[in-house]
């Protein structure tokens, strides 16, 4: 009796597994289909785009789309501007965040609670509330239509990252830092030689996540950047979407969108494990 | 909650160290020496934390104060600010477009429970030992990391009434789809579907992490007691993932209240009869298209206060939640 019941439970769980797998696979197709469609559209001729029934695999893939976009549009300058903003912000910003997290977590910081609570209130104020006064500030010093308003506020640090790193540092015993102090290490040496190597995994994951956010940003760039050559990639593709839709050049629009998406996709596929672990951690730590 | 308790732990720890600092006699110089050391440490601590503090003062606190004042003026951003008291806020009450855009913003949040239910179901499915799970997880997560501008462009095209992917897929099951973004009925659902699609992987990942931390023995014990699958879900899974649900609800509300990119790209005019215009989109347009800086700032402050309230509720409830778990 007991034997048959475990047997039937095993077969029933195998059936459930199959059903669940099919559901997950269908879902995966739904998730990936729009992106594949975007890529496939970029390789179509302008005629194939409007073919009914739709064509999934273009007869002759128009790889030319990916050649002409660099000369016909502002993709190249957009790419450069996005890289300048994203790299400057994340490299300098990660450094200031790590330093601040070290100070908040491990040093005798005067007014620690005031500073902490102050920074905390900073998280609660959304960008839309700040965007008008910030815009006026930067326009008064003549920074409109430059990349500076996108870079400068961010290199002073990202409060969410500071808190994340500070939390991470709570697990590092204070005695380590105390011992280094007794050995006569300067605070800079303690930070650079001891703290940085310890927090490197956390910093790396946060760096990548922040890079993605800056790379994908759209609202701040459209506020500040008017000259087409000075715009970041996201603004460039959004403008192309308006400009080329009237010419029905959907392959070019979809190709540009694919290119805008590609760097982050590659970074994600390479650092997938670290990114996913870090994201899962933010959720459980709240 | 975790953060605030950690501060107290941190300060007691340093207090303890200060007390024990007298113990190692080798390096601790007598009398004023240790306070000089402390002062030295405090100086460096302040230098290290200076950048975010300056950034906060210059790019958050000052703009907020400025916004509070600007919201009380009539101002085009360039000319003089004319103080009008609470006139802007009074005008807000009668502004039909602001009301519509706020309504739309809240309407989009219908997507939050839908997305959470779907992602929880997916996470439970992924908790089984199945073939190709890593690949599934990657695929579900790709929309999350993708550029929102690119995604919005893609979906705008996918919602095209005649040639869009959406209606072609619907045609397979015999449904004649609407011209999504041109219809006052379907434009908002279109935005919601896209948002759910984009956010699914993120919530799923957090749920999966939470479910995997539930001890298997709990489920086994429940099974031995004769609890069915639904009962196990209700009595074990749901309570165990409650903190994640809470975190996701709040972060989604905060992010949803600021929805802008997809609106501006997919419906550059705010949709038919303003049916897709969101609050931030409306504020942006008033400020940067019509130069009504004072009035737009007043709207931005109202939105900011709404978001602030939600954030504060999160901190409050989060504190209570953690105690329940502890």
Coordinates of C-alpha atoms in Angstrom, one line a residue:
Chain A
X1 CA 0.0 0.0 0.0
X2 CA 2.5 2.5 1.2
X3 CA 4.8 1.5 -1.7
X4 CA 2.2 2.2 -4.4
X5 CA 1.3 5.6 -2.8
X6 CA 4.9 6.9 -2.9
X7 CA 5.1 5.6 -6.4
X8 CA 2.0 7.4 -7.5
X9 CA 3.2 10.5 -5.7
X10 CA 6.4 10.3 -7.6
X11 CA 4.7 10.1 -11.0
X12 CA 2.3 12.8 -10.1
X13 CA 5.1 15.1 -9.1
X14 CA 6.8 14.3 -12.4
X15 CA 3.6 15.3 -14.2
X16 CA 3.5 18.5 -12.2
X17 CA 7.2 19.2 -13.0
X18 CA 6.4 18.8 -16.7
X19 CA 3.4 21.1 -16.6
X20 CA 5.4 23.7 -14.6
X21 CA 8.2 23.5 -17.1
X22 CA 5.9 24.1 -20.0
X23 CA 4.4 27.1 -18.3
X24 CA 7.8 28.5 -17.5
X25 CA 9.0 28.0 -21.1
X26 CA 5.9 29.6 -22.5
X27 CA 6.4 32.5 -20.1
X28 CA 10.1 32.7 -21.2
X29 CA 9.0 32.9 -24.9
X30 CA 6.6 35.8 -24.0
X31 CA 9.4 37.6 -22.2
X32 CA 12.0 37.3 -24.9
X33 CA 9.7 37.6 -28.0
X34 CA 9.5 41.4 -28.0
X35 CA 13.2 41.7 -27.8
X36 CA 13.8 39.1 -30.6
X37 CA 11.2 40.9 -32.6
X38 CA 13.1 44.2 -32.1
X39 CA 16.3 42.6 -33.4
X40 CA 14.5 40.8 -36.3
X41 CA 12.8 44.1 -37.3
X42 CA 16.2 45.8 -37.4
X43 CA 17.3 43.3 -40.1
X44 CA 14.3 43.7 -42.3
X45 CA 13.8 45.8 -45.3
X46 CA 11.4 48.7 -44.9
X47 CA 8.9 46.6 -46.9
X48 CA 9.2 43.5 -44.8
X49 CA 8.4 45.5 -41.7
X50 CA 4.8 46.0 -43.0
X51 CA 4.4 42.5 -44.3
X52 CA 1.3 40.5 -43.4
X53 CA 1.5 37.8 -42.1
X54 CA 4.6 39.0 -40.2
X55 CA 8.1 37.9 -41.2
X56 CA 10.2 36.7 -38.3
X57 CA 13.3 35.8 -40.2
X58 CA 14.1 38.4 -42.9
X59 CA 14.7 36.9 -46.3
X60 CA 18.0 38.8 -46.7
X61 CA 19.1 40.1 -43.3
X62 CA 19.9 43.8 -43.8
X63 CA 23.1 44.0 -41.8
X64 CA 23.5 47.4 -43.5
X65 CA 21.2 48.9 -40.8
X66 CA 24.0 48.4 -38.3
X67 CA 26.5 50.1 -40.6
X68 CA 24.4 53.1 -41.7
X69 CA 23.2 54.0 -38.2
X70 CA 26.8 55.1 -37.3
X71 CA 27.0 57.5 -40.1
X72 CA 23.3 58.5 -40.7
X73 CA 22.4 59.2 -37.1
X74 CA 23.9 60.4 -33.8
X75 CA 24.3 57.0 -32.4
X76 CA 28.1 57.4 -32.2
X77 CA 28.1 60.7 -30.3
X78 CA 25.2 59.4 -28.1
X79 CA 27.3 56.4 -27.2
X80 CA 30.3 58.5 -26.4
X81 CA 28.3 60.9 -24.2
X82 CA 26.6 58.0 -22.4
X83 CA 30.0 56.4 -21.7
X84 CA 31.5 59.7 -20.4
X85 CA 28.6 60.2 -18.0
X86 CA 28.2 56.6 -16.9
X87 CA 31.9 56.0 -16.3
X88 CA 32.7 59.3 -14.6
X89 CA 29.7 59.0 -12.3
X90 CA 30.2 55.4 -11.3
X91 CA 34.0 55.5 -10.9
X92 CA 34.2 58.7 -8.9
X93 CA 30.9 58.1 -7.1
X94 CA 31.8 54.5 -6.1
X95 CA 35.0 55.9 -4.5
X96 CA 33.1 58.7 -2.6
X97 CA 30.5 56.2 -1.5
X98 CA 33.0 53.6 -0.2
X99 CA 34.9 56.3 1.7
X100 CA 31.7 57.6 3.3
X101 CA 30.5 54.1 4.2
X102 CA 33.9 53.4 5.9
X103 CA 33.6 56.6 7.9
X104 CA 30.0 55.9 8.9
X105 CA 30.6 52.3 9.8
X106 CA 34.0 52.2 11.4
X107 CA 35.3 55.6 12.5
X108 CA 34.5 57.9 15.4
X109 CA 32.4 60.2 13.4
X110 CA 31.1 63.3 15.2
X111 CA 27.4 64.0 14.6
X112 CA 27.1 60.5 13.2
X113 CA 23.3 60.2 13.8
X114 CA 22.6 63.7 12.5
X115 CA 24.5 62.9 9.3
X116 CA 22.9 59.5 9.0
X117 CA 19.4 60.8 9.4
X118 CA 20.1 63.7 7.1
X119 CA 21.3 61.5 4.4
X120 CA 18.3 59.2 5.0
X121 CA 15.9 62.1 4.3
X122 CA 17.7 62.5 1.1
X123 CA 16.5 59.1 -0.1
X124 CA 12.9 60.1 0.6
X125 CA 12.9 63.1 -1.8
X126 CA 12.1 62.0 -5.3
X127 CA 14.0 63.4 -8.3
X128 CA 10.8 65.0 -9.8
X129 CA 10.6 67.3 -6.8
X130 CA 14.2 68.4 -7.2
X131 CA 14.4 68.7 -10.9
X132 CA 13.0 72.2 -11.4
X133 CA 15.2 73.9 -8.7
X134 CA 18.2 71.9 -9.8
X135 CA 17.6 72.9 -13.4
X136 CA 17.4 76.6 -12.4
X137 CA 20.6 76.2 -10.3
X138 CA 22.5 74.7 -13.2
X139 CA 21.1 77.1 -15.8
X140 CA 22.3 80.1 -13.7
X141 CA 25.9 78.8 -13.8
X142 CA 25.6 78.1 -17.5
X143 CA 25.7 74.3 -17.4
X144 CA 22.6 73.7 -19.4
X145 CA 23.4 71.8 -22.6
X146 CA 26.5 70.2 -21.1
X147 CA 27.0 66.8 -19.4
X148 CA 28.0 68.5 -16.1
X149 CA 24.5 68.5 -14.5
X150 CA 24.3 64.8 -15.1
X151 CA 27.7 64.1 -13.7
X152 CA 28.4 66.6 -10.9
X153 CA 25.5 65.9 -8.4
X154 CA 26.1 62.1 -8.8
X155 CA 29.8 62.0 -8.1
X156 CA 29.1 63.3 -4.5
X157 CA 27.8 59.8 -3.8
X158 CA 24.7 57.7 -4.0
X159 CA 23.0 57.4 -0.7
X160 CA 21.5 54.0 -1.3
X161 CA 25.0 52.6 -2.2
X162 CA 26.5 54.2 0.9
X163 CA 23.9 52.5 3.1
X164 CA 24.4 49.2 1.4
X165 CA 28.2 49.3 1.9
X166 CA 27.8 50.5 5.4
X167 CA 25.6 47.6 6.2
X168 CA 28.1 45.3 4.5
X169 CA 30.9 46.8 6.7
X170 CA 28.9 46.1 9.9
X171 CA 29.9 42.5 9.4
X172 CA 33.6 43.4 9.5
X173 CA 34.9 43.2 13.1
X174 CA 35.9 46.6 14.6
X175 CA 39.0 44.9 16.1
X176 CA 40.5 44.6 12.6
X177 CA 40.4 48.4 12.2
X178 CA 41.6 49.0 15.7
X179 CA 44.5 46.7 15.2
X180 CA 45.5 48.5 12.0
X181 CA 45.3 51.8 13.9
X182 CA 47.6 50.4 16.7
X183 CA 50.1 49.3 14.0
X184 CA 50.3 53.0 13.0
X185 CA 48.4 52.8 9.7
X186 CA 46.9 56.1 8.6
X187 CA 43.1 56.2 8.0
X188 CA 43.7 56.5 4.3
X189 CA 45.8 53.4 4.4
X190 CA 43.2 51.5 6.4
X191 CA 40.6 52.4 3.9
X192 CA 42.6 51.7 0.8
X193 CA 44.6 48.6 1.9
X194 CA 42.2 46.9 4.2
X195 CA 38.6 48.1 3.8
X196 CA 38.5 48.3 0.0
X197 CA 39.7 44.7 -0.5
X198 CA 37.1 43.5 2.0
X199 CA 34.2 45.3 0.4
X200 CA 35.3 44.7 -3.2
X201 CA 32.6 42.1 -4.0
X202 CA 29.8 44.4 -2.7
X203 CA 31.3 47.4 -4.4
X204 CA 31.6 45.6 -7.8
X205 CA 28.0 44.5 -7.8
X206 CA 26.8 48.0 -6.7
X207 CA 29.1 49.6 -9.3
X208 CA 27.5 47.5 -12.1
X209 CA 23.9 48.2 -10.9
X210 CA 24.6 51.9 -10.7
X211 CA 26.2 51.9 -14.1
X212 CA 23.0 50.4 -15.5
X213 CA 20.9 53.1 -13.9
X214 CA 23.0 55.9 -15.2
X215 CA 23.3 54.4 -18.6
X216 CA 19.5 54.0 -18.9
X217 CA 18.6 57.4 -17.4
X218 CA 16.3 59.4 -19.6
X219 CA 14.5 62.2 -17.6
X220 CA 17.6 64.2 -16.5
X221 CA 19.3 64.0 -19.9
X222 CA 16.2 65.3 -21.7
X223 CA 16.0 68.2 -19.2
X224 CA 19.5 69.4 -19.9
X225 CA 20.6 68.4 -23.3
X226 CA 19.3 70.3 -26.3
X227 CA 22.1 70.1 -28.9
X228 CA 21.7 66.8 -30.7
X229 CA 25.5 66.1 -30.7
X230 CA 25.6 66.5 -26.9
X231 CA 22.7 64.1 -26.1
X232 CA 23.1 60.7 -24.4
X233 CA 22.2 57.6 -26.2
X234 CA 18.8 57.2 -24.6
X235 CA 17.8 60.6 -25.7
X236 CA 19.3 60.0 -29.2
X237 CA 17.2 56.9 -29.7
X238 CA 14.1 58.5 -28.4
X239 CA 14.5 61.4 -30.9
X240 CA 15.3 58.9 -33.7
X241 CA 12.0 57.2 -32.8
X242 CA 10.1 60.4 -33.6
X243 CA 12.2 61.5 -36.6
X244 CA 12.5 58.2 -38.5
X245 CA 8.9 57.0 -37.7
X246 CA 7.7 59.6 -40.1
X247 CA 10.0 58.1 -42.7
X248 CA 8.8 54.6 -41.8
X249 CA 12.4 53.6 -41.2
X250 CA 11.5 51.1 -38.4
X251 CA 14.6 48.9 -39.1
X252 CA 16.9 51.8 -38.2
X253 CA 14.8 52.7 -35.1
X254 CA 14.8 49.1 -33.9
X255 CA 18.5 48.7 -34.7
X256 CA 19.4 51.8 -32.7
X257 CA 17.3 50.5 -29.8
X258 CA 19.1 47.2 -30.0
X259 CA 22.5 49.0 -29.9
X260 CA 21.4 51.1 -26.9
X261 CA 20.4 48.0 -25.0
X262 CA 23.4 45.8 -26.0
X263 CA 26.2 47.1 -23.7
X264 CA 24.1 46.6 -20.6
X265 CA 22.9 43.2 -21.8
X266 CA 26.5 42.1 -22.3
X267 CA 27.5 43.4 -18.9
X268 CA 24.6 41.6 -17.4
X269 CA 25.3 38.3 -19.1
X270 CA 29.0 38.4 -18.0
X271 CA 28.4 39.4 -14.4
X272 CA 25.0 37.7 -14.0
X273 CA 25.8 35.8 -10.9
X274 CA 27.1 38.8 -8.9
X275 CA 24.3 41.0 -10.1
X276 CA 21.6 38.6 -9.2
X277 CA 23.1 37.8 -5.8
X278 CA 23.4 41.5 -5.0
X279 CA 19.8 42.3 -6.1
X280 CA 18.4 39.3 -4.1
X281 CA 20.3 40.6 -1.1
X282 CA 18.8 44.1 -1.3
X283 CA 15.3 42.6 -1.2
X284 CA 15.8 40.4 1.8
X285 CA 17.7 43.0 3.7
X286 CA 15.0 45.6 2.9
Chain B
X1 CA 14.8 49.4 10.8
X2 CA 17.9 47.3 10.3
X3 CA 19.8 50.5 9.7
X4 CA 18.7 52.4 12.8
X5 CA 19.3 49.5 15.1
X6 CA 22.7 49.1 13.5
X7 CA 23.6 52.6 14.4
X8 CA 22.9 52.1 18.1
X9 CA 24.9 48.9 17.9
X10 CA 27.7 50.7 16.2
X11 CA 27.8 53.6 18.8
X12 CA 27.7 51.2 21.7
X13 CA 30.6 49.3 20.1
X14 CA 32.7 52.4 19.8
X15 CA 31.8 53.4 23.4
X16 CA 33.0 50.0 24.5
X17 CA 36.2 50.4 22.6
X18 CA 36.7 53.8 24.1
X19 CA 36.4 52.2 27.5
X20 CA 38.8 49.5 26.7
X21 CA 41.2 51.8 25.0
X22 CA 43.0 52.3 28.4
X23 CA 43.8 48.6 28.4
X24 CA 46.7 48.4 25.9
X25 CA 49.2 50.5 27.8
X26 CA 51.9 50.1 25.1
X27 CA 50.5 52.7 22.6
X28 CA 47.9 54.7 24.5
X29 CA 49.8 57.7 25.8
X30 CA 48.6 59.1 29.1
X31 CA 46.2 61.9 29.6
X32 CA 45.4 64.1 26.6
X33 CA 47.1 61.9 24.1
X34 CA 44.1 59.7 23.5
X35 CA 41.8 62.6 23.0
X36 CA 44.2 64.0 20.5
X37 CA 44.1 60.7 18.8
X38 CA 40.3 60.8 18.9
X39 CA 40.3 64.3 17.5
X40 CA 42.6 63.1 14.7
X41 CA 40.2 60.2 13.9
X42 CA 37.2 62.5 14.0
X43 CA 38.8 64.9 11.6
X44 CA 39.5 62.1 9.1
X45 CA 36.0 60.6 9.6
X46 CA 34.5 64.0 8.7
X47 CA 36.7 64.4 5.6
X48 CA 35.7 60.9 4.4
X49 CA 32.0 61.6 4.8
X50 CA 32.3 65.2 3.4
X51 CA 31.4 64.5 -0.2
X52 CA 27.9 63.0 0.3
X53 CA 27.1 65.6 3.0
X54 CA 28.1 68.5 0.7
X55 CA 26.2 66.8 -2.1
X56 CA 23.2 66.5 0.1
X57 CA 23.3 70.1 1.1
X58 CA 23.8 71.4 -2.4
X59 CA 21.7 69.1 -4.5
X60 CA 18.9 68.1 -2.1
X61 CA 18.4 70.4 0.8
X62 CA 19.0 73.6 -1.0
X63 CA 16.8 72.7 -4.0
X64 CA 14.0 71.6 -1.6
X65 CA 14.0 74.9 0.2
X66 CA 14.2 76.7 -3.0
X67 CA 11.3 74.6 -4.4
X68 CA 9.2 75.3 -1.2
X69 CA 9.6 79.1 -1.9
X70 CA 9.3 78.9 -5.7
X71 CA 6.0 77.0 -5.2
X72 CA 4.6 80.2 -3.6
X73 CA 5.5 82.4 -6.6
X74 CA 4.4 83.0 -10.1
X75 CA 7.5 82.6 -12.1
X76 CA 8.7 81.6 -15.6
X77 CA 12.2 80.4 -14.5
X78 CA 14.0 83.4 -15.9
X79 CA 12.3 86.6 -14.8
X80 CA 11.5 87.8 -11.3
X81 CA 9.6 85.6 -8.9
X82 CA 6.3 87.2 -7.9
X83 CA 5.1 86.1 -4.5
X84 CA 1.5 84.9 -4.7
X85 CA 1.2 82.9 -1.5
X86 CA -0.8 79.7 -1.7
X87 CA -2.4 80.7 -5.0
X88 CA -0.6 77.9 -6.9
X89 CA -1.9 75.3 -4.5
X90 CA -5.4 76.7 -4.7
X91 CA -5.2 76.6 -8.5
X92 CA -4.1 72.9 -8.3
X93 CA -7.5 71.9 -6.8
X94 CA -9.3 73.2 -9.8
X95 CA -6.8 72.0 -12.4
X96 CA -8.5 69.2 -14.3
X97 CA -5.3 68.1 -16.1
X98 CA -3.4 67.7 -12.9
X99 CA -6.3 65.7 -11.5
X100 CA -6.4 63.5 -14.6
X101 CA -2.6 62.9 -14.5
X102 CA -2.8 62.0 -10.8
X103 CA -5.6 59.6 -11.5
X104 CA -3.7 58.0 -14.4
X105 CA -0.6 57.7 -12.2
X106 CA -2.7 55.8 -9.6
X107 CA -4.4 53.8 -12.2
X108 CA -1.1 52.5 -13.5
X109 CA -0.5 51.0 -10.0
X110 CA -3.1 48.3 -10.8
X111 CA -0.2 46.7 -12.4
X112 CA 1.6 46.3 -9.0
X113 CA -0.6 43.5 -7.6
X114 CA -0.9 41.8 -11.0
X115 CA 2.9 41.8 -11.3
X116 CA 3.5 40.6 -7.8
X117 CA 1.0 37.7 -8.1
X118 CA 2.5 36.6 -11.4
X119 CA 6.1 36.9 -10.1
X120 CA 5.3 35.0 -6.9
X121 CA 3.7 32.2 -9.0
X122 CA 6.8 32.2 -11.2
X123 CA 9.1 32.1 -8.2
X124 CA 7.3 29.1 -6.7
X125 CA 7.5 27.3 -10.0
X126 CA 11.2 28.1 -10.2
X127 CA 11.8 26.7 -6.7
X128 CA 11.4 23.2 -8.2
X129 CA 14.4 21.3 -9.5
X130 CA 13.8 21.7 -13.2
X131 CA 15.9 21.5 -16.3
X132 CA 17.1 24.9 -17.7
X133 CA 16.2 27.0 -14.6
X134 CA 19.2 29.3 -14.9
X135 CA 18.3 30.0 -18.5
X136 CA 14.8 30.8 -17.6
X137 CA 15.9 33.1 -14.8
X138 CA 18.2 35.0 -17.2
X139 CA 15.5 35.4 -19.8
X140 CA 13.0 36.7 -17.3
X141 CA 15.5 39.1 -16.0
X142 CA 16.6 40.6 -19.3
X143 CA 13.7 43.1 -19.6
X144 CA 14.6 44.4 -16.1
X145 CA 18.1 45.5 -17.1
X146 CA 17.1 46.7 -20.5
X147 CA 17.0 50.4 -21.2
X148 CA 13.5 51.8 -20.6
X149 CA 13.8 54.2 -23.5
X150 CA 14.6 51.3 -25.9
X151 CA 11.9 49.1 -24.4
X152 CA 9.3 51.9 -24.7
X153 CA 10.2 52.5 -28.4
X154 CA 9.9 48.8 -29.0
X155 CA 6.5 48.5 -27.3
X156 CA 5.2 51.6 -29.0
X157 CA 5.8 49.7 -32.2
X158 CA 4.5 46.5 -30.8
X159 CA 1.2 48.2 -29.9
X160 CA 0.7 49.4 -33.5
X161 CA -2.8 48.5 -34.4
X162 CA -2.1 47.0 -37.8
X163 CA 1.5 45.7 -37.8
X164 CA 2.3 45.4 -34.1
X165 CA 3.4 42.3 -32.4
X166 CA 0.7 42.5 -29.8
X167 CA -2.2 42.3 -32.2
X168 CA -0.5 39.7 -34.3
X169 CA -0.2 37.5 -31.2
X170 CA -3.9 38.2 -30.3
X171 CA -4.9 37.3 -33.9
X172 CA -3.4 33.8 -33.3
X173 CA -6.2 33.2 -30.8
X174 CA -8.8 34.9 -32.9
X175 CA -8.9 38.3 -31.1
X176 CA -9.0 41.5 -33.2
X177 CA -6.9 43.8 -31.0
X178 CA -7.5 47.5 -30.6
X179 CA -5.1 50.3 -31.8
X180 CA -3.8 50.3 -28.2
X181 CA -2.1 53.7 -27.8
X182 CA -4.7 55.6 -29.8
X183 CA -7.6 54.3 -27.7
X184 CA -8.7 56.1 -24.5
X185 CA -9.8 52.7 -23.2
X186 CA -6.7 50.7 -24.0
X187 CA -3.9 53.2 -23.7
X188 CA -3.5 52.8 -19.9
X189 CA -3.8 49.0 -19.9
X190 CA -1.1 49.0 -22.7
X191 CA 1.3 50.9 -20.4
X192 CA 0.4 48.5 -17.5
X193 CA 1.1 45.4 -19.6
X194 CA 4.4 46.7 -20.6
X195 CA 5.4 47.7 -17.0
X196 CA 4.4 44.3 -15.7
X197 CA 6.5 42.6 -18.4
X198 CA 9.5 44.8 -17.6
X199 CA 9.3 44.4 -13.8
X200 CA 8.4 40.7 -13.6
X201 CA 12.0 39.4 -13.4
X202 CA 13.0 41.7 -10.6
X203 CA 10.1 40.7 -8.3
X204 CA 10.5 37.1 -9.2
X205 CA 14.1 37.2 -8.2
X206 CA 13.4 38.7 -4.8
X207 CA 10.6 36.2 -4.2
X208 CA 12.7 33.3 -5.3
X209 CA 15.5 34.3 -2.8
X210 CA 12.9 34.6 0.0
X211 CA 11.3 31.2 -0.9
X212 CA 14.7 29.5 -1.0
X213 CA 15.4 30.7 2.5
X214 CA 12.3 28.9 3.9
X215 CA 13.5 25.7 5.5
X216 CA 12.3 22.6 3.6
X217 CA 11.5 20.9 6.9
X218 CA 8.6 23.3 7.4
X219 CA 6.9 22.1 4.2
X220 CA 7.7 18.5 5.0
X221 CA 6.2 18.8 8.4
X222 CA 3.1 20.4 7.0
X223 CA 2.8 17.7 4.4
X224 CA 3.0 15.0 7.1
X225 CA 0.2 16.8 8.9
X226 CA -1.8 16.4 5.8
X227 CA -1.7 20.0 4.5
X228 CA -2.5 20.3 0.8
X229 CA -0.6 22.4 -1.6
X230 CA -2.9 25.4 -1.3
X231 CA -2.8 25.2 2.5
X232 CA 1.0 25.0 2.5
X233 CA 1.0 28.1 0.3
X234 CA -1.3 30.0 2.5
X235 CA 0.2 29.0 5.8
X236 CA 3.9 28.9 5.0
X237 CA 4.9 30.5 1.7
X238 CA 2.8 33.7 2.0
X239 CA 3.8 34.6 5.5
X240 CA 7.5 33.8 4.8
X241 CA 7.6 36.1 1.8
X242 CA 5.6 38.9 3.4
X243 CA 8.6 41.2 4.0
X244 CA 9.5 40.9 0.3
X245 CA 6.0 41.6 -0.7
X246 CA 6.0 44.6 1.5
X247 CA 9.3 45.9 0.1
X248 CA 8.1 45.4 -3.4
X249 CA 4.8 47.1 -2.9
X250 CA 6.4 50.1 -1.4
X251 CA 9.3 50.4 -3.9
X252 CA 6.9 49.9 -6.8
X253 CA 4.5 52.6 -5.5
X254 CA 7.4 55.0 -5.1
X255 CA 8.8 54.2 -8.6
X256 CA 5.3 54.1 -10.1
X257 CA 4.5 57.5 -8.7
X258 CA 7.4 58.8 -10.8
X259 CA 6.5 57.1 -14.1
X260 CA 7.7 59.3 -17.0
X261 CA 10.0 57.8 -19.6
X262 CA 7.5 55.3 -21.2
X263 CA 4.8 57.9 -21.2
X264 CA 6.8 60.5 -22.9
X265 CA 8.2 58.1 -25.5
X266 CA 5.1 56.0 -26.2
X267 CA 2.6 58.8 -26.1
X268 CA 4.4 62.1 -26.7
X269 CA 1.2 64.1 -26.4
X270 CA -0.1 62.5 -23.3
X271 CA -2.2 60.0 -25.2
X272 CA -5.7 60.5 -26.6
X273 CA -7.6 62.9 -24.3
X274 CA -4.7 63.0 -21.9
X275 CA -5.4 59.4 -21.0
X276 CA -1.8 58.4 -20.5
X277 CA -0.4 61.6 -19.0
X278 CA 1.3 60.9 -15.7
X279 CA 1.9 63.3 -12.8
X280 CA 5.6 63.7 -13.5
X281 CA 4.9 64.0 -17.2
X282 CA 2.4 66.8 -16.6
X283 CA 4.8 68.6 -14.2
X284 CA 7.6 68.3 -16.7
X285 CA 5.4 69.7 -19.5
X286 CA 4.2 72.6 -17.4
X287 CA 7.7 73.5 -16.3
X288 CA 9.7 73.0 -19.4
X289 CA 7.2 73.5 -22.2
X290 CA 5.0 76.2 -20.8
X291 CA 7.6 77.8 -18.4
X292 CA 5.1 77.7 -15.5
X293 CA 7.9 77.0 -13.1
X294 CA 6.2 78.2 -9.9
X295 CA 3.0 76.3 -10.6
X296 CA 4.9 73.2 -11.7
X297 CA 7.0 73.3 -8.5
X298 CA 3.8 73.4 -6.4
X299 CA 2.7 70.2 -8.2
X300 CA 6.1 68.6 -7.7
X301 CA 5.9 69.4 -4.0
X302 CA 2.5 67.8 -3.7
X303 CA 3.8 64.7 -5.5
X304 CA 6.9 64.7 -3.3
X305 CA 4.8 64.8 -0.1
X306 CA 2.7 61.9 -1.3
X307 CA 5.8 59.9 -2.0
X308 CA 7.4 60.9 1.3
X309 CA 4.3 59.7 3.2
X310 CA 4.6 56.3 1.5
X311 CA 8.3 56.1 2.3
X312 CA 7.6 56.9 5.9
X313 CA 4.9 54.3 6.2
X314 CA 7.5 51.9 4.8
X315 CA 10.1 52.7 7.5
X316 CA 7.4 52.4 10.1
X317 CA 5.9 49.1 9.0
X318 CA 9.3 47.8 8.2
X319 CA 10.4 48.3 11.7
X320 CA 7.3 46.4 13.0
X321 CA 7.8 43.7 10.4
X322 CA 11.4 42.9 11.4
X323 CA 10.4 42.5 15.0
X324 CA 7.8 40.0 13.9
X325 CA 10.4 38.0 12.1
X326 CA 12.9 38.3 14.9

